[in-house]
Coordinates of C-alpha atoms in Angstrom, one line a residue:
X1 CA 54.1 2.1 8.1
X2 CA 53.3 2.6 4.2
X3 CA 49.4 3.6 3.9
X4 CA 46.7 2.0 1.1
X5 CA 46.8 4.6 -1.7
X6 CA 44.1 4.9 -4.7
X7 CA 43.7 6.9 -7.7
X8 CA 40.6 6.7 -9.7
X9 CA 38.9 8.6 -12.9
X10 CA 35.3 8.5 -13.1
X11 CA 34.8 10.0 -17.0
X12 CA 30.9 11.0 -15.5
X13 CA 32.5 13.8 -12.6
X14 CA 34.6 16.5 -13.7
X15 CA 37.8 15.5 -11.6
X16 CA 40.0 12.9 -10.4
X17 CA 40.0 11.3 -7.1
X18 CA 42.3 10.1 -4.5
X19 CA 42.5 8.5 -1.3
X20 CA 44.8 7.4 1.7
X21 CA 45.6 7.2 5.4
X22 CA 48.1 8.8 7.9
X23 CA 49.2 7.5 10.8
X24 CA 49.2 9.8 13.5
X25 CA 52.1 10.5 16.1
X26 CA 53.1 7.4 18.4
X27 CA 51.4 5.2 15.8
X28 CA 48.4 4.4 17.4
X29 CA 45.6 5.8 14.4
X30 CA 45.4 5.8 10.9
X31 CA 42.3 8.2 10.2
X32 CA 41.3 8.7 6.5
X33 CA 42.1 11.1 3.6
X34 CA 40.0 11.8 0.8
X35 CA 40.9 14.5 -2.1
X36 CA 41.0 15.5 -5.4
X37 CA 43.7 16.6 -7.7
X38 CA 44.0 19.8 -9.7
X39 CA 41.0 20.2 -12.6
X40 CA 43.4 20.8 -14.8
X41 CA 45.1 17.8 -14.1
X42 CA 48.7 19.9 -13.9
X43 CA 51.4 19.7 -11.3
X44 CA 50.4 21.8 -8.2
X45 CA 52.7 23.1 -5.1
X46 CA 49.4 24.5 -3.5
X47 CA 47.5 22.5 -1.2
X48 CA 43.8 23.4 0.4
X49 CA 42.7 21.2 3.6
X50 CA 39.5 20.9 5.2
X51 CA 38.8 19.1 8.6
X52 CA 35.2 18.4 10.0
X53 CA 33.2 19.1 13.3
X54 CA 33.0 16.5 15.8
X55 CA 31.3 13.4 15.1
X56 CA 31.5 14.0 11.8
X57 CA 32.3 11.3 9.7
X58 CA 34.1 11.5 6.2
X59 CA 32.4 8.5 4.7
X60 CA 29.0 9.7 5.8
X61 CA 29.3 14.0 5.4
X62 CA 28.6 15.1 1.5
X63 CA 29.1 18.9 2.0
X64 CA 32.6 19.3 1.9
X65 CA 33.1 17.9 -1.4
X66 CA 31.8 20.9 -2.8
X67 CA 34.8 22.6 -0.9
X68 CA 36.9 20.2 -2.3
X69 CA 35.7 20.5 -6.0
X70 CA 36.2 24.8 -5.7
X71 CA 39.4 24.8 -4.9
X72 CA 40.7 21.5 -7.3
X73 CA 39.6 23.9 -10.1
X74 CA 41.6 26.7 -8.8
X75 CA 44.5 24.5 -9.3
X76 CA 44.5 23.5 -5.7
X77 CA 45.3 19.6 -4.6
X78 CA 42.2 19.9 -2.1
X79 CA 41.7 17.0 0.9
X80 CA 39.7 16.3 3.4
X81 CA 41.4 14.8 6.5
X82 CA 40.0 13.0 9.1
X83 CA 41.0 12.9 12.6
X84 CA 41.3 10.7 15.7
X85 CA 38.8 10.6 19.2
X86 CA 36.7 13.2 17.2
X87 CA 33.4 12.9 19.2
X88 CA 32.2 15.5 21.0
X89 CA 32.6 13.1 24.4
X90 CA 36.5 12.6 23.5
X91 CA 36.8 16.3 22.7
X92 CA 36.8 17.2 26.4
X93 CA 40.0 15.9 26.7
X94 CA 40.9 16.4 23.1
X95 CA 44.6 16.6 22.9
X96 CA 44.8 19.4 19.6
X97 CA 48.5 20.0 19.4
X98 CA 48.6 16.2 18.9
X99 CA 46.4 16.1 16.4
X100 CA 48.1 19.2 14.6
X101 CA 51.0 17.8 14.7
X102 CA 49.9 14.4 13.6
X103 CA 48.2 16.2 10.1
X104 CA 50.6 19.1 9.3
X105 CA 54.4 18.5 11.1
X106 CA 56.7 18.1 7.7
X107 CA 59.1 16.5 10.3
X108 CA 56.9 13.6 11.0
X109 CA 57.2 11.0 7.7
X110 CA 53.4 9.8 7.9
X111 CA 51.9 13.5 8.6
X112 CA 48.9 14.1 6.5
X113 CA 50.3 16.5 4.4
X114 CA 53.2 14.1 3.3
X115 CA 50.4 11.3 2.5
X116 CA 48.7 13.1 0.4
X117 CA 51.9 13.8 -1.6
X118 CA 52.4 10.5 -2.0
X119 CA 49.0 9.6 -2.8
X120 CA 48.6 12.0 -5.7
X121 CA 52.1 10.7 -7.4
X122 CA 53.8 13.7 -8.1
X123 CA 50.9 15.8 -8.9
X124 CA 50.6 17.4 -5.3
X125 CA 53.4 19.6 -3.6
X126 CA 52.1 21.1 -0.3
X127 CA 54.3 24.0 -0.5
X128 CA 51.6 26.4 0.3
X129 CA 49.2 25.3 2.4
X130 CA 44.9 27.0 2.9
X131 CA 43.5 25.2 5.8
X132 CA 40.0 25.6 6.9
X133 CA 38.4 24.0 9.7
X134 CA 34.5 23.6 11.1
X135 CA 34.5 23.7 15.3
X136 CA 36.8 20.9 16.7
X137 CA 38.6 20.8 13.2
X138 CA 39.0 25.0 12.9
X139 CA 40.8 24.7 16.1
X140 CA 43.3 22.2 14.2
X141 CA 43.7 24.7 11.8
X142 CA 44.1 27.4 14.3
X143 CA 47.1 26.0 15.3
X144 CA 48.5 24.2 12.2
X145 CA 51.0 27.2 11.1
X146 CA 52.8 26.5 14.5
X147 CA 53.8 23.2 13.0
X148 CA 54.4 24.0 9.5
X149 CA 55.6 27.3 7.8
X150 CA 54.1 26.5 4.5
X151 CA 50.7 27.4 6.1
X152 CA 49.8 30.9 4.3
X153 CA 45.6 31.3 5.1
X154 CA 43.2 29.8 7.6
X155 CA 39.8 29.5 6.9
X156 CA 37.6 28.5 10.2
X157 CA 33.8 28.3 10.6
X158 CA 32.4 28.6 14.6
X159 CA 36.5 28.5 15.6
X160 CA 35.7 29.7 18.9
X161 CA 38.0 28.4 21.4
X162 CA 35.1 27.5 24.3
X163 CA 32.7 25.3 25.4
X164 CA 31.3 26.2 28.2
X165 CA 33.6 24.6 31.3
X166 CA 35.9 23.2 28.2
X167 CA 38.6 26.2 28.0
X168 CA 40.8 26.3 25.3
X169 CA 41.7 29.9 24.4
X170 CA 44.8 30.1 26.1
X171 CA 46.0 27.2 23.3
X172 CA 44.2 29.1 20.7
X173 CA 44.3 33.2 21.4
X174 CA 46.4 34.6 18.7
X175 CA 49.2 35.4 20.6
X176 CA 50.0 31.7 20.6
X177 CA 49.8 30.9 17.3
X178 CA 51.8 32.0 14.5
X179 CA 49.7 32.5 11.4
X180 CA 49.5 36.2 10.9
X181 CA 46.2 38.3 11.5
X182 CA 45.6 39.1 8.3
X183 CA 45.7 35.6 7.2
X184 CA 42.9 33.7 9.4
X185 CA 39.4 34.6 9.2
X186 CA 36.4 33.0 11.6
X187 CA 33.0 33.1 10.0
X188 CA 30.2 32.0 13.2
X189 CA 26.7 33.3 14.8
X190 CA 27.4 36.1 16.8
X191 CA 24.6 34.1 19.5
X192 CA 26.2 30.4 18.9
X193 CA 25.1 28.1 21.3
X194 CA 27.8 26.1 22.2
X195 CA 30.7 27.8 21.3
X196 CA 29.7 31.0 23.3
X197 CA 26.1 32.3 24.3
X198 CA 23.4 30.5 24.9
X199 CA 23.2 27.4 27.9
X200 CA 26.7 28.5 28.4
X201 CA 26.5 32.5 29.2
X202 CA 27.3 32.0 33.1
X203 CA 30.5 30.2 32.1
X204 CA 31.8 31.2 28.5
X205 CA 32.9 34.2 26.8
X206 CA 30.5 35.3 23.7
X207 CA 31.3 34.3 20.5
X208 CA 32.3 37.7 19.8
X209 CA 34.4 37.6 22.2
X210 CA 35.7 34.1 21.5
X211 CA 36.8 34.7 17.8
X212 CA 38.4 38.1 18.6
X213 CA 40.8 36.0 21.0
X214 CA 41.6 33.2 18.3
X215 CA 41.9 35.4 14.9
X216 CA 43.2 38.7 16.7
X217 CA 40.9 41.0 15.4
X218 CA 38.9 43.7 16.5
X219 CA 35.3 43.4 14.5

């Protein structure tokens, strides 16, 4: 199904903005995109996206425009893509791989990454992809190099890969998931309290721990 698209030009902010949907696999959500195109307002085969914590909601959060507006003037396209059943009640049975897919497979016609080519009308070639992620949305980009070979760096902050009981590291370690070692970096609190440490010490790993599982190295 085509997706809403919109360019606009505000001659007051320093960049141009766009936004549009995807419709995830099996059709049943259409979660938002919001992004920028490059500063210099040239064509662009490099592609820089962020995805939120859960709960967070991309009409409500400010921050990662400033991501956003750092990498659009390194002549990146830069987006920010929601996801669906993003709450941290629906994460428990948060199906990731689906979700993955749903943003980065270049097989799949409605995948995030091919929206936001359309969107920006030519100006936007994800042929290298930086993806970074915060919590739920770093374990997305944990994984999204198993889905698309254009993925070259992964950025996550606190992606750890358990919550206490909730157990994902087996998805996540690194010798599930094809970006290379020396191109996904975690930065998180050594004593995080949810992912690793604190209420969940009995049943968790650390955070230390955690992150040397899901990035493969040995700080």
């Amino acid at each position: 199904m085509a997706q809403l698209k919109k360019i606009t030009f505000d001659s007051t902010y320093s960049f141009t903005k766009f936004s549009t949907k995807y419709t995830t696999i099996g059709d049943e959500y259409t979660p938002k995109i919001k992004g920028l195109l490059p500063k210099n307002q040239e064509q662009s085969d490099k592609c820089y996206i962020y995805m939120m914590g859960s709960g967070q909601n991309i009409d409500i959060e400010a921050y990662y425009e400033y991501f956003l507006e750092d990498m659009a003037s390194n002549n990146f396209c830069a987006a920010a893509v929601e996801y669906p059943e993003s709450s941290f009640i629906e994460y428990v049975q948060a199906d990731v791989v689906w979700k993955t897919e749903s943003i980065f497979n270049p097989d799949f016609p409605t995948s995030a990454i091919h929206q936001i080519e359309k969107a920006s009308e030519g100006a936007c070639q994800c042929d290298h992809i930086v993806v970074h992620g915060f919590s739920q949305g770093g374990h997305i980009a944990t994984l999204a190099a198993n889905y698309n070979p254009n993925v070259d760096g992964v950025l996550l902050f606190s992606g750890q890969c358990q919550i206490g009981p909730i157990d994902r590291c087996n998805l996540l370690q690194k010798t599930q998931t094809l970006i290379p070692e020396d191109k996904i970096r975690n930065i998180f609190a050594q004593d995080d309290g949810i992912l690793g440490c604190g209420i969940g010490d009995i049943i968790a790993r650390s955070a230390l721990h955690q992150n040397k599982l899901v990035t493969g190295q040995n700080c």
